């Protein structure tokens, strides 16, 4: 399936996301990497990295820190997407990414602070959960608890607390983009609708959210993912 990640297709995907002031803030490469991972096409991710780094290197005043941030965004976005698409897909995607990442751009230590208390992690998770769901959080969280109390505990304390609430690399809106990009190939329209709106609550513009949606949808279709349901829009 690597042959679908052509320069022409990647250029088309890039054009769907609003042009940013700084290249590393143009989250098309984040959305595309996650959508390919979720569509079970990890072999396409190296092409995105090479394409994006080549673009970045053509710009004046590009620093090593810019290049490192670009790689970290892809890596952390894929990691965050694992709660939706599954960590077996994430493993394959991160292996593919690692193999083509220049050694000086690889991380050798965890970025998340492992010394934080459970209470701190849980509080951060609740804050990001509330930010994402807004005034619907008071309905969604009890619903999760009623379905299965362990599900609510895992979602808010671990999923949102340890994974999503870390903003050291990917921002609040980029974390929402990671969710949307993973949800669309998984054909889960209810959750897609929630997180399209959640991305706006987390600071994205409607135009940016629509761009991420289109990127993920085009990749899912190109990868042959069977979508039984219509993908919500915003």
mmCIF file with all atom_site columns, C-alpha atoms in Angstrom:
data_model
loop_
_atom_site.group_PDB
_atom_site.id
_atom_site.type_symbol
_atom_site.label_atom_id
_atom_site.label_alt_id
_atom_site.label_comp_id
_atom_site.label_asym_id
_atom_site.label_entity_id
_atom_site.label_seq_id
_atom_site.pdbx_PDB_ins_code
_atom_site.Cartn_x
_atom_site.Cartn_y
_atom_site.Cartn_z
_atom_site.occupancy
_atom_site.B_iso_or_equiv
_atom_site.pdbx_formal_charge
_atom_site.auth_seq_id
_atom_site.auth_comp_id
_atom_site.auth_asym_id
_atom_site.auth_atom_id
_atom_site.pdbx_PDB_model_num
ATOM 1   C CA . UNK A 1 1   ? 0.000   0.000  0.000  1.00 0.00 ? 1   UNK A CA 1
ATOM 2   C CA . UNK A 1 2   ? 3.004   2.329  0.170  1.00 0.00 ? 2   UNK A CA 1
ATOM 3   C CA . UNK A 1 3   ? 2.388   3.200  -3.473 1.00 0.00 ? 3   UNK A CA 1
ATOM 4   C CA . UNK A 1 4   ? -0.660  5.292  -2.516 1.00 0.00 ? 4   UNK A CA 1
ATOM 5   C CA . UNK A 1 5   ? 1.536   7.798  -0.622 1.00 0.00 ? 5   UNK A CA 1
ATOM 6   C CA . UNK A 1 6   ? 2.709   9.501  -3.801 1.00 0.00 ? 6   UNK A CA 1
ATOM 7   C CA . UNK A 1 7   ? 4.061   13.055 -3.773 1.00 0.00 ? 7   UNK A CA 1
ATOM 8   C CA . UNK A 1 8   ? 0.949   14.101 -5.691 1.00 0.00 ? 8   UNK A CA 1
ATOM 9   C CA . UNK A 1 9   ? -1.397  12.592 -3.108 1.00 0.00 ? 9   UNK A CA 1
ATOM 10  C CA . UNK A 1 10  ? 0.575   14.063 -0.194 1.00 0.00 ? 10  UNK A CA 1
ATOM 11  C CA . UNK A 1 11  ? 0.501   17.469 -1.883 1.00 0.00 ? 11  UNK A CA 1
ATOM 12  C CA . UNK A 1 12  ? -3.271  17.159 -2.222 1.00 0.00 ? 12  UNK A CA 1
ATOM 13  C CA . UNK A 1 13  ? -3.583  16.295 1.467  1.00 0.00 ? 13  UNK A CA 1
ATOM 14  C CA . UNK A 1 14  ? -1.371  19.227 2.430  1.00 0.00 ? 14  UNK A CA 1
ATOM 15  C CA . UNK A 1 15  ? -3.559  21.603 0.404  1.00 0.00 ? 15  UNK A CA 1
ATOM 16  C CA . UNK A 1 16  ? -6.629  20.621 2.427  1.00 0.00 ? 16  UNK A CA 1
ATOM 17  C CA . UNK A 1 17  ? -5.283  22.164 5.637  1.00 0.00 ? 17  UNK A CA 1
ATOM 18  C CA . UNK A 1 18  ? -5.137  25.969 5.982  1.00 0.00 ? 18  UNK A CA 1
ATOM 19  C CA . UNK A 1 19  ? -1.642  27.312 5.377  1.00 0.00 ? 19  UNK A CA 1
ATOM 20  C CA . UNK A 1 20  ? -0.044  28.255 8.724  1.00 0.00 ? 20  UNK A CA 1
ATOM 21  C CA . UNK A 1 21  ? 2.411   31.013 9.575  1.00 0.00 ? 21  UNK A CA 1
ATOM 22  C CA . UNK A 1 22  ? 4.943   28.335 10.585 1.00 0.00 ? 22  UNK A CA 1
ATOM 23  C CA . UNK A 1 23  ? 5.276   25.053 8.705  1.00 0.00 ? 23  UNK A CA 1
ATOM 24  C CA . UNK A 1 24  ? 5.397   22.943 11.884 1.00 0.00 ? 24  UNK A CA 1
ATOM 25  C CA . UNK A 1 25  ? 1.972   24.320 12.836 1.00 0.00 ? 25  UNK A CA 1
ATOM 26  C CA . UNK A 1 26  ? 0.431   23.006 9.612  1.00 0.00 ? 26  UNK A CA 1
ATOM 27  C CA . UNK A 1 27  ? -1.037  19.857 11.048 1.00 0.00 ? 27  UNK A CA 1
ATOM 28  C CA . UNK A 1 28  ? -1.698  18.098 7.753  1.00 0.00 ? 28  UNK A CA 1
ATOM 29  C CA . UNK A 1 29  ? 1.296   15.796 8.357  1.00 0.00 ? 29  UNK A CA 1
ATOM 30  C CA . UNK A 1 30  ? 0.013   14.942 11.850 1.00 0.00 ? 30  UNK A CA 1
ATOM 31  C CA . UNK A 1 31  ? -3.476  14.113 10.582 1.00 0.00 ? 31  UNK A CA 1
ATOM 32  C CA . UNK A 1 32  ? -2.182  12.175 7.580  1.00 0.00 ? 32  UNK A CA 1
ATOM 33  C CA . UNK A 1 33  ? 0.238   10.049 9.612  1.00 0.00 ? 33  UNK A CA 1
ATOM 34  C CA . UNK A 1 34  ? -2.453  9.102  12.100 1.00 0.00 ? 34  UNK A CA 1
ATOM 35  C CA . UNK A 1 35  ? -5.038  8.377  9.403  1.00 0.00 ? 35  UNK A CA 1
ATOM 36  C CA . UNK A 1 36  ? -2.597  6.084  7.602  1.00 0.00 ? 36  UNK A CA 1
ATOM 37  C CA . UNK A 1 37  ? -1.813  4.342  10.896 1.00 0.00 ? 37  UNK A CA 1
ATOM 38  C CA . UNK A 1 38  ? -5.498  3.921  11.730 1.00 0.00 ? 38  UNK A CA 1
ATOM 39  C CA . UNK A 1 39  ? -6.155  2.671  8.183  1.00 0.00 ? 39  UNK A CA 1
ATOM 40  C CA . UNK A 1 40  ? -3.477  0.001  8.818  1.00 0.00 ? 40  UNK A CA 1
ATOM 41  C CA . UNK A 1 41  ? -1.031  1.484  6.311  1.00 0.00 ? 41  UNK A CA 1
ATOM 42  C CA . UNK A 1 42  ? 2.036   2.118  8.490  1.00 0.00 ? 42  UNK A CA 1
ATOM 43  C CA . UNK A 1 43  ? 4.301   1.750  5.469  1.00 0.00 ? 43  UNK A CA 1
ATOM 44  C CA . UNK A 1 44  ? 3.005   5.100  4.175  1.00 0.00 ? 44  UNK A CA 1
ATOM 45  C CA . UNK A 1 45  ? 4.207   7.092  7.171  1.00 0.00 ? 45  UNK A CA 1
ATOM 46  C CA . UNK A 1 46  ? 7.897   7.284  6.129  1.00 0.00 ? 46  UNK A CA 1
ATOM 47  C CA . UNK A 1 47  ? 6.803   9.031  2.932  1.00 0.00 ? 47  UNK A CA 1
ATOM 48  C CA . UNK A 1 48  ? 5.019   11.704 4.964  1.00 0.00 ? 48  UNK A CA 1
ATOM 49  C CA . UNK A 1 49  ? 8.066   12.276 7.141  1.00 0.00 ? 49  UNK A CA 1
ATOM 50  C CA . UNK A 1 50  ? 10.426  12.607 4.178  1.00 0.00 ? 50  UNK A CA 1
ATOM 51  C CA . UNK A 1 51  ? 8.002   14.882 2.328  1.00 0.00 ? 51  UNK A CA 1
ATOM 52  C CA . UNK A 1 52  ? 7.469   17.153 5.348  1.00 0.00 ? 52  UNK A CA 1
ATOM 53  C CA . UNK A 1 53  ? 11.157  17.339 6.261  1.00 0.00 ? 53  UNK A CA 1
ATOM 54  C CA . UNK A 1 54  ? 12.051  18.152 2.661  1.00 0.00 ? 54  UNK A CA 1
ATOM 55  C CA . UNK A 1 55  ? 9.455   20.939 2.691  1.00 0.00 ? 55  UNK A CA 1
ATOM 56  C CA . UNK A 1 56  ? 10.790  22.244 5.977  1.00 0.00 ? 56  UNK A CA 1
ATOM 57  C CA . UNK A 1 57  ? 14.397  22.188 4.811  1.00 0.00 ? 57  UNK A CA 1
ATOM 58  C CA . UNK A 1 58  ? 13.531  24.369 1.809  1.00 0.00 ? 58  UNK A CA 1
ATOM 59  C CA . UNK A 1 59  ? 12.460  27.194 4.108  1.00 0.00 ? 59  UNK A CA 1
ATOM 60  C CA . UNK A 1 60  ? 14.887  29.852 5.337  1.00 0.00 ? 60  UNK A CA 1
ATOM 61  C CA . UNK A 1 61  ? 15.932  29.799 8.994  1.00 0.00 ? 61  UNK A CA 1
ATOM 62  C CA . UNK A 1 62  ? 14.738  26.238 9.601  1.00 0.00 ? 62  UNK A CA 1
ATOM 63  C CA . UNK A 1 63  ? 16.371  25.002 12.794 1.00 0.00 ? 63  UNK A CA 1
ATOM 64  C CA . UNK A 1 64  ? 17.117  21.563 14.183 1.00 0.00 ? 64  UNK A CA 1
ATOM 65  C CA . UNK A 1 65  ? 14.482  22.307 16.793 1.00 0.00 ? 65  UNK A CA 1
ATOM 66  C CA . UNK A 1 66  ? 11.878  22.818 14.038 1.00 0.00 ? 66  UNK A CA 1
ATOM 67  C CA . UNK A 1 67  ? 12.793  19.455 12.543 1.00 0.00 ? 67  UNK A CA 1
ATOM 68  C CA . UNK A 1 68  ? 12.737  17.783 15.948 1.00 0.00 ? 68  UNK A CA 1
ATOM 69  C CA . UNK A 1 69  ? 9.322   19.267 16.731 1.00 0.00 ? 69  UNK A CA 1
ATOM 70  C CA . UNK A 1 70  ? 7.881   18.050 13.437 1.00 0.00 ? 70  UNK A CA 1
ATOM 71  C CA . UNK A 1 71  ? 9.013   14.486 14.130 1.00 0.00 ? 71  UNK A CA 1
ATOM 72  C CA . UNK A 1 72  ? 7.833   14.646 17.727 1.00 0.00 ? 72  UNK A CA 1
ATOM 73  C CA . UNK A 1 73  ? 4.393   15.849 16.667 1.00 0.00 ? 73  UNK A CA 1
ATOM 74  C CA . UNK A 1 74  ? 3.969   12.900 14.341 1.00 0.00 ? 74  UNK A CA 1
ATOM 75  C CA . UNK A 1 75  ? 5.283   10.487 16.963 1.00 0.00 ? 75  UNK A CA 1
ATOM 76  C CA . UNK A 1 76  ? 3.187   11.819 19.843 1.00 0.00 ? 76  UNK A CA 1
ATOM 77  C CA . UNK A 1 77  ? 0.075   12.134 17.688 1.00 0.00 ? 77  UNK A CA 1
ATOM 78  C CA . UNK A 1 78  ? 0.356   8.501  16.648 1.00 0.00 ? 78  UNK A CA 1
ATOM 79  C CA . UNK A 1 79  ? 0.894   7.515  20.288 1.00 0.00 ? 79  UNK A CA 1
ATOM 80  C CA . UNK A 1 80  ? -2.225  9.418  21.341 1.00 0.00 ? 80  UNK A CA 1
ATOM 81  C CA . UNK A 1 81  ? -4.252  7.806  18.551 1.00 0.00 ? 81  UNK A CA 1
ATOM 82  C CA . UNK A 1 82  ? -3.629  4.347  19.994 1.00 0.00 ? 82  UNK A CA 1
ATOM 83  C CA . UNK A 1 83  ? -6.480  4.696  22.466 1.00 0.00 ? 83  UNK A CA 1
ATOM 84  C CA . UNK A 1 84  ? -8.775  4.721  19.444 1.00 0.00 ? 84  UNK A CA 1
ATOM 85  C CA . UNK A 1 85  ? -7.132  2.665  16.700 1.00 0.00 ? 85  UNK A CA 1
ATOM 86  C CA . UNK A 1 86  ? -5.299  0.240  19.000 1.00 0.00 ? 86  UNK A CA 1
ATOM 87  C CA . UNK A 1 87  ? -1.696  0.057  20.110 1.00 0.00 ? 87  UNK A CA 1
ATOM 88  C CA . UNK A 1 88  ? -0.802  -2.789 17.765 1.00 0.00 ? 88  UNK A CA 1
ATOM 89  C CA . UNK A 1 89  ? -1.347  -0.387 14.862 1.00 0.00 ? 89  UNK A CA 1
ATOM 90  C CA . UNK A 1 90  ? 0.559   2.289  16.765 1.00 0.00 ? 90  UNK A CA 1
ATOM 91  C CA . UNK A 1 91  ? 3.477   -0.076 17.285 1.00 0.00 ? 91  UNK A CA 1
ATOM 92  C CA . UNK A 1 92  ? 3.703   -0.780 13.556 1.00 0.00 ? 92  UNK A CA 1
ATOM 93  C CA . UNK A 1 93  ? 3.367   2.919  12.730 1.00 0.00 ? 93  UNK A CA 1
ATOM 94  C CA . UNK A 1 94  ? 6.042   4.006  15.192 1.00 0.00 ? 94  UNK A CA 1
ATOM 95  C CA . UNK A 1 95  ? 8.427   1.296  13.986 1.00 0.00 ? 95  UNK A CA 1
ATOM 96  C CA . UNK A 1 96  ? 7.992   2.559  10.419 1.00 0.00 ? 96  UNK A CA 1
ATOM 97  C CA . UNK A 1 97  ? 8.577   6.119  11.585 1.00 0.00 ? 97  UNK A CA 1
ATOM 98  C CA . UNK A 1 98  ? 11.611  5.196  13.693 1.00 0.00 ? 98  UNK A CA 1
ATOM 99  C CA . UNK A 1 99  ? 13.328  3.412  10.847 1.00 0.00 ? 99  UNK A CA 1
ATOM 100 C CA . UNK A 1 100 ? 13.457  6.564  8.708  1.00 0.00 ? 100 UNK A CA 1
ATOM 101 C CA . UNK A 1 101 ? 13.951  9.126  11.477 1.00 0.00 ? 101 UNK A CA 1
ATOM 102 C CA . UNK A 1 102 ? 17.452  10.614 11.490 1.00 0.00 ? 102 UNK A CA 1
ATOM 103 C CA . UNK A 1 103 ? 19.252  9.557  14.649 1.00 0.00 ? 103 UNK A CA 1
ATOM 104 C CA . UNK A 1 104 ? 19.600  13.129 15.907 1.00 0.00 ? 104 UNK A CA 1
ATOM 105 C CA . UNK A 1 105 ? 15.799  13.532 15.776 1.00 0.00 ? 105 UNK A CA 1
ATOM 106 C CA . UNK A 1 106 ? 15.013  10.444 17.843 1.00 0.00 ? 106 UNK A CA 1
ATOM 107 C CA . UNK A 1 107 ? 14.012  10.705 21.505 1.00 0.00 ? 107 UNK A CA 1
ATOM 108 C CA . UNK A 1 108 ? 15.803  8.481  24.009 1.00 0.00 ? 108 UNK A CA 1
ATOM 109 C CA . UNK A 1 109 ? 13.903  9.447  27.171 1.00 0.00 ? 109 UNK A CA 1
ATOM 110 C CA . UNK A 1 110 ? 10.161  9.629  27.933 1.00 0.00 ? 110 UNK A CA 1
ATOM 111 C CA . UNK A 1 111 ? 8.608   13.048 27.370 1.00 0.00 ? 111 UNK A CA 1
ATOM 112 C CA . UNK A 1 112 ? 5.876   12.533 29.968 1.00 0.00 ? 112 UNK A CA 1
ATOM 113 C CA . UNK A 1 113 ? 6.792   13.108 33.599 1.00 0.00 ? 113 UNK A CA 1
ATOM 114 C CA . UNK A 1 114 ? 6.699   9.723  35.303 1.00 0.00 ? 114 UNK A CA 1
ATOM 115 C CA . UNK A 1 115 ? 7.062   11.303 38.767 1.00 0.00 ? 115 UNK A CA 1
ATOM 116 C CA . UNK A 1 116 ? 3.637   12.966 38.708 1.00 0.00 ? 116 UNK A CA 1
ATOM 117 C CA . UNK A 1 117 ? 1.210   11.654 41.292 1.00 0.00 ? 117 UNK A CA 1
ATOM 118 C CA . UNK A 1 118 ? -1.946  9.775  40.349 1.00 0.00 ? 118 UNK A CA 1
ATOM 119 C CA . UNK A 1 119 ? -3.928  12.730 41.634 1.00 0.00 ? 119 UNK A CA 1
ATOM 120 C CA . UNK A 1 120 ? -2.095  15.186 39.361 1.00 0.00 ? 120 UNK A CA 1
ATOM 121 C CA . UNK A 1 121 ? -2.571  12.943 36.336 1.00 0.00 ? 121 UNK A CA 1
ATOM 122 C CA . UNK A 1 122 ? -6.268  12.463 37.126 1.00 0.00 ? 122 UNK A CA 1
ATOM 123 C CA . UNK A 1 123 ? -6.813  16.209 37.567 1.00 0.00 ? 123 UNK A CA 1
ATOM 124 C CA . UNK A 1 124 ? -5.141  16.957 34.230 1.00 0.00 ? 124 UNK A CA 1
ATOM 125 C CA . UNK A 1 125 ? -7.303  14.311 32.576 1.00 0.00 ? 125 UNK A CA 1
ATOM 126 C CA . UNK A 1 126 ? -10.498 15.744 34.017 1.00 0.00 ? 126 UNK A CA 1
ATOM 127 C CA . UNK A 1 127 ? -9.528  19.239 32.873 1.00 0.00 ? 127 UNK A CA 1
ATOM 128 C CA . UNK A 1 128 ? -8.913  18.118 29.289 1.00 0.00 ? 128 UNK A CA 1
ATOM 129 C CA . UNK A 1 129 ? -12.037 15.937 29.276 1.00 0.00 ? 129 UNK A CA 1
ATOM 130 C CA . UNK A 1 130 ? -14.124 18.929 30.380 1.00 0.00 ? 130 UNK A CA 1
ATOM 131 C CA . UNK A 1 131 ? -12.445 21.154 27.794 1.00 0.00 ? 131 UNK A CA 1
ATOM 132 C CA . UNK A 1 132 ? -13.146 18.655 25.008 1.00 0.00 ? 132 UNK A CA 1
ATOM 133 C CA . UNK A 1 133 ? -16.771 17.915 25.882 1.00 0.00 ? 133 UNK A CA 1
ATOM 134 C CA . UNK A 1 134 ? -17.742 21.343 27.197 1.00 0.00 ? 134 UNK A CA 1
ATOM 135 C CA . UNK A 1 135 ? -21.240 21.491 28.645 1.00 0.00 ? 135 UNK A CA 1
ATOM 136 C CA . UNK A 1 136 ? -21.900 17.917 27.468 1.00 0.00 ? 136 UNK A CA 1
ATOM 137 C CA . UNK A 1 137 ? -19.232 16.533 29.834 1.00 0.00 ? 137 UNK A CA 1
ATOM 138 C CA . UNK A 1 138 ? -21.775 16.360 32.668 1.00 0.00 ? 138 UNK A CA 1
ATOM 139 C CA . UNK A 1 139 ? -23.806 13.916 30.537 1.00 0.00 ? 139 UNK A CA 1
ATOM 140 C CA . UNK A 1 140 ? -21.020 11.979 28.806 1.00 0.00 ? 140 UNK A CA 1
ATOM 141 C CA . UNK A 1 141 ? -18.985 11.138 31.902 1.00 0.00 ? 141 UNK A CA 1
ATOM 142 C CA . UNK A 1 142 ? -21.929 9.679  33.893 1.00 0.00 ? 142 UNK A CA 1
ATOM 143 C CA . UNK A 1 143 ? -22.937 7.753  30.760 1.00 0.00 ? 143 UNK A CA 1
ATOM 144 C CA . UNK A 1 144 ? -19.464 6.154  30.621 1.00 0.00 ? 144 UNK A CA 1
ATOM 145 C CA . UNK A 1 145 ? -19.720 5.356  34.328 1.00 0.00 ? 145 UNK A CA 1
ATOM 146 C CA . UNK A 1 146 ? -23.133 3.754  33.946 1.00 0.00 ? 146 UNK A CA 1
ATOM 147 C CA . UNK A 1 147 ? -22.019 1.628  30.972 1.00 0.00 ? 147 UNK A CA 1
ATOM 148 C CA . UNK A 1 148 ? -19.054 0.272  32.934 1.00 0.00 ? 148 UNK A CA 1
ATOM 149 C CA . UNK A 1 149 ? -17.430 2.130  35.851 1.00 0.00 ? 149 UNK A CA 1
ATOM 150 C CA . UNK A 1 150 ? -13.995 0.848  34.862 1.00 0.00 ? 150 UNK A CA 1
ATOM 151 C CA . UNK A 1 151 ? -14.468 2.435  31.426 1.00 0.00 ? 151 UNK A CA 1
ATOM 152 C CA . UNK A 1 152 ? -15.066 5.872  32.934 1.00 0.00 ? 152 UNK A CA 1
ATOM 153 C CA . UNK A 1 153 ? -12.103 5.492  35.287 1.00 0.00 ? 153 UNK A CA 1
ATOM 154 C CA . UNK A 1 154 ? -9.803  4.407  32.468 1.00 0.00 ? 154 UNK A CA 1
ATOM 155 C CA . UNK A 1 155 ? -11.036 7.108  30.089 1.00 0.00 ? 155 UNK A CA 1
ATOM 156 C CA . UNK A 1 156 ? -10.699 10.120 32.361 1.00 0.00 ? 156 UNK A CA 1
ATOM 157 C CA . UNK A 1 157 ? -7.837  9.073  34.647 1.00 0.00 ? 157 UNK A CA 1
ATOM 158 C CA . UNK A 1 158 ? -5.560  7.166  32.279 1.00 0.00 ? 158 UNK A CA 1
ATOM 159 C CA . UNK A 1 159 ? -6.665  7.912  28.719 1.00 0.00 ? 159 UNK A CA 1
ATOM 160 C CA . UNK A 1 160 ? -7.228  11.622 29.182 1.00 0.00 ? 160 UNK A CA 1
ATOM 161 C CA . UNK A 1 161 ? -4.908  11.946 32.168 1.00 0.00 ? 161 UNK A CA 1
ATOM 162 C CA . UNK A 1 162 ? -1.713  10.220 31.087 1.00 0.00 ? 162 UNK A CA 1
ATOM 163 C CA . UNK A 1 163 ? -2.074  10.138 27.296 1.00 0.00 ? 163 UNK A CA 1
ATOM 164 C CA . UNK A 1 164 ? -4.174  13.039 26.039 1.00 0.00 ? 164 UNK A CA 1
ATOM 165 C CA . UNK A 1 165 ? -3.528  15.746 28.645 1.00 0.00 ? 165 UNK A CA 1
ATOM 166 C CA . UNK A 1 166 ? 0.209   15.843 27.931 1.00 0.00 ? 166 UNK A CA 1
ATOM 167 C CA . UNK A 1 167 ? 0.651   19.054 25.923 1.00 0.00 ? 167 UNK A CA 1
ATOM 168 C CA . UNK A 1 168 ? 4.437   19.155 25.783 1.00 0.00 ? 168 UNK A CA 1
ATOM 169 C CA . UNK A 1 169 ? 4.453   18.312 22.064 1.00 0.00 ? 169 UNK A CA 1
ATOM 170 C CA . UNK A 1 170 ? 0.943   18.237 20.646 1.00 0.00 ? 170 UNK A CA 1
ATOM 171 C CA . UNK A 1 171 ? -1.443  20.986 21.758 1.00 0.00 ? 171 UNK A CA 1
ATOM 172 C CA . UNK A 1 172 ? -5.036  20.656 22.909 1.00 0.00 ? 172 UNK A CA 1
ATOM 173 C CA . UNK A 1 173 ? -6.386  21.167 19.395 1.00 0.00 ? 173 UNK A CA 1
ATOM 174 C CA . UNK A 1 174 ? -3.767  18.850 17.861 1.00 0.00 ? 174 UNK A CA 1
ATOM 175 C CA . UNK A 1 175 ? -4.789  16.159 20.336 1.00 0.00 ? 175 UNK A CA 1
ATOM 176 C CA . UNK A 1 176 ? -8.351  16.578 19.079 1.00 0.00 ? 176 UNK A CA 1
ATOM 177 C CA . UNK A 1 177 ? -7.003  16.262 15.529 1.00 0.00 ? 177 UNK A CA 1
ATOM 178 C CA . UNK A 1 178 ? -5.324  13.001 16.532 1.00 0.00 ? 178 UNK A CA 1
ATOM 179 C CA . UNK A 1 179 ? -8.661  11.660 17.763 1.00 0.00 ? 179 UNK A CA 1
ATOM 180 C CA . UNK A 1 180 ? -10.545 12.718 14.622 1.00 0.00 ? 180 UNK A CA 1
ATOM 181 C CA . UNK A 1 181 ? -7.872  11.294 12.313 1.00 0.00 ? 181 UNK A CA 1
ATOM 182 C CA . UNK A 1 182 ? -8.054  7.942  14.085 1.00 0.00 ? 182 UNK A CA 1
ATOM 183 C CA . UNK A 1 183 ? -11.834 7.843  14.471 1.00 0.00 ? 183 UNK A CA 1
ATOM 184 C CA . UNK A 1 184 ? -12.745 8.357  10.813 1.00 0.00 ? 184 UNK A CA 1
ATOM 185 C CA . UNK A 1 185 ? -10.992 5.224  9.471  1.00 0.00 ? 185 UNK A CA 1
ATOM 186 C CA . UNK A 1 186 ? -12.521 3.331  12.409 1.00 0.00 ? 186 UNK A CA 1
ATOM 187 C CA . UNK A 1 187 ? -16.003 4.260  11.110 1.00 0.00 ? 187 UNK A CA 1
ATOM 188 C CA . UNK A 1 188 ? -17.356 5.573  14.423 1.00 0.00 ? 188 UNK A CA 1
ATOM 189 C CA . UNK A 1 189 ? -19.612 8.494  13.440 1.00 0.00 ? 189 UNK A CA 1
ATOM 190 C CA . UNK A 1 190 ? -20.967 9.277  16.913 1.00 0.00 ? 190 UNK A CA 1
ATOM 191 C CA . UNK A 1 191 ? -17.491 9.825  18.299 1.00 0.00 ? 191 UNK A CA 1
ATOM 192 C CA . UNK A 1 192 ? -16.375 11.684 15.153 1.00 0.00 ? 192 UNK A CA 1
ATOM 193 C CA . UNK A 1 193 ? -19.201 14.160 15.675 1.00 0.00 ? 193 UNK A CA 1
ATOM 194 C CA . UNK A 1 194 ? -18.263 14.633 19.338 1.00 0.00 ? 194 UNK A CA 1
ATOM 195 C CA . UNK A 1 195 ? -14.638 15.337 18.551 1.00 0.00 ? 195 UNK A CA 1
ATOM 196 C CA . UNK A 1 196 ? -15.218 17.604 15.543 1.00 0.00 ? 196 UNK A CA 1
ATOM 197 C CA . UNK A 1 197 ? -16.968 19.906 17.979 1.00 0.00 ? 197 UNK A CA 1
ATOM 198 C CA . UNK A 1 198 ? -14.418 19.163 20.694 1.00 0.00 ? 198 UNK A CA 1
ATOM 199 C CA . UNK A 1 199 ? -11.597 20.347 18.432 1.00 0.00 ? 199 UNK A CA 1
ATOM 200 C CA . UNK A 1 200 ? -13.257 23.758 18.129 1.00 0.00 ? 200 UNK A CA 1
ATOM 201 C CA . UNK A 1 201 ? -13.630 23.890 21.904 1.00 0.00 ? 201 UNK A CA 1
ATOM 202 C CA . UNK A 1 202 ? -9.925  23.126 22.131 1.00 0.00 ? 202 UNK A CA 1
ATOM 203 C CA . UNK A 1 203 ? -8.939  26.088 19.974 1.00 0.00 ? 203 UNK A CA 1
ATOM 204 C CA . UNK A 1 204 ? -9.186  24.946 16.344 1.00 0.00 ? 204 UNK A CA 1
ATOM 205 C CA . UNK A 1 205 ? -10.977 26.897 13.648 1.00 0.00 ? 205 UNK A CA 1
ATOM 206 C CA . UNK A 1 206 ? -13.830 25.282 11.745 1.00 0.00 ? 206 UNK A CA 1
ATOM 207 C CA . UNK A 1 207 ? -11.701 25.478 8.587  1.00 0.00 ? 207 UNK A CA 1
ATOM 208 C CA . UNK A 1 208 ? -8.865  23.558 10.289 1.00 0.00 ? 208 UNK A CA 1
ATOM 209 C CA . UNK A 1 209 ? -11.253 20.904 11.594 1.00 0.00 ? 209 UNK A CA 1
ATOM 210 C CA . UNK A 1 210 ? -12.776 20.432 8.149  1.00 0.00 ? 210 UNK A CA 1
ATOM 211 C CA . UNK A 1 211 ? -9.285  20.100 6.699  1.00 0.00 ? 211 UNK A CA 1
ATOM 212 C CA . UNK A 1 212 ? -8.379  17.341 9.154  1.00 0.00 ? 212 UNK A CA 1
ATOM 213 C CA . UNK A 1 213 ? -11.677 15.591 8.454  1.00 0.00 ? 213 UNK A CA 1
ATOM 214 C CA . UNK A 1 214 ? -11.065 15.669 4.693  1.00 0.00 ? 214 UNK A CA 1
ATOM 215 C CA . UNK A 1 215 ? -7.481  14.418 5.060  1.00 0.00 ? 215 UNK A CA 1
ATOM 216 C CA . UNK A 1 216 ? -8.555  11.444 7.171  1.00 0.00 ? 216 UNK A CA 1
ATOM 217 C CA . UNK A 1 217 ? -11.510 10.636 4.922  1.00 0.00 ? 217 UNK A CA 1
ATOM 218 C CA . UNK A 1 218 ? -9.460  10.753 1.719  1.00 0.00 ? 218 UNK A CA 1
ATOM 219 C CA . UNK A 1 219 ? -6.810  8.482  3.231  1.00 0.00 ? 219 UNK A CA 1
ATOM 220 C CA . UNK A 1 220 ? -9.384  5.988  4.499  1.00 0.00 ? 220 UNK A CA 1
ATOM 221 C CA . UNK A 1 221 ? -10.997 5.810  1.056  1.00 0.00 ? 221 UNK A CA 1
ATOM 222 C CA . UNK A 1 222 ? -7.640  5.572  -0.721 1.00 0.00 ? 222 UNK A CA 1
ATOM 223 C CA . UNK A 1 223 ? -6.569  2.779  1.645  1.00 0.00 ? 223 UNK A CA 1
ATOM 224 C CA . UNK A 1 224 ? -9.739  0.811  0.912  1.00 0.00 ? 224 UNK A CA 1
ATOM 225 C CA . UNK A 1 225 ? -11.217 1.087  4.395  1.00 0.00 ? 225 UNK A CA 1
ATOM 226 C CA . UNK A 1 226 ? -14.890 -0.030 4.246  1.00 0.00 ? 226 UNK A CA 1
ATOM 227 C CA . UNK A 1 227 ? -16.935 2.842  5.666  1.00 0.00 ? 227 UNK A CA 1
ATOM 228 C CA . UNK A 1 228 ? -20.500 1.743  6.386  1.00 0.00 ? 228 UNK A CA 1
ATOM 229 C CA . UNK A 1 229 ? -21.577 5.078  7.837  1.00 0.00 ? 229 UNK A CA 1
ATOM 230 C CA . UNK A 1 230 ? -21.607 8.630  6.585  1.00 0.00 ? 230 UNK A CA 1
ATOM 231 C CA . UNK A 1 231 ? -18.847 10.711 8.161  1.00 0.00 ? 231 UNK A CA 1
ATOM 232 C CA . UNK A 1 232 ? -20.282 13.689 10.112 1.00 0.00 ? 232 UNK A CA 1
ATOM 233 C CA . UNK A 1 233 ? -19.229 17.208 9.172  1.00 0.00 ? 233 UNK A CA 1
ATOM 234 C CA . UNK A 1 234 ? -19.075 20.411 11.154 1.00 0.00 ? 234 UNK A CA 1
#
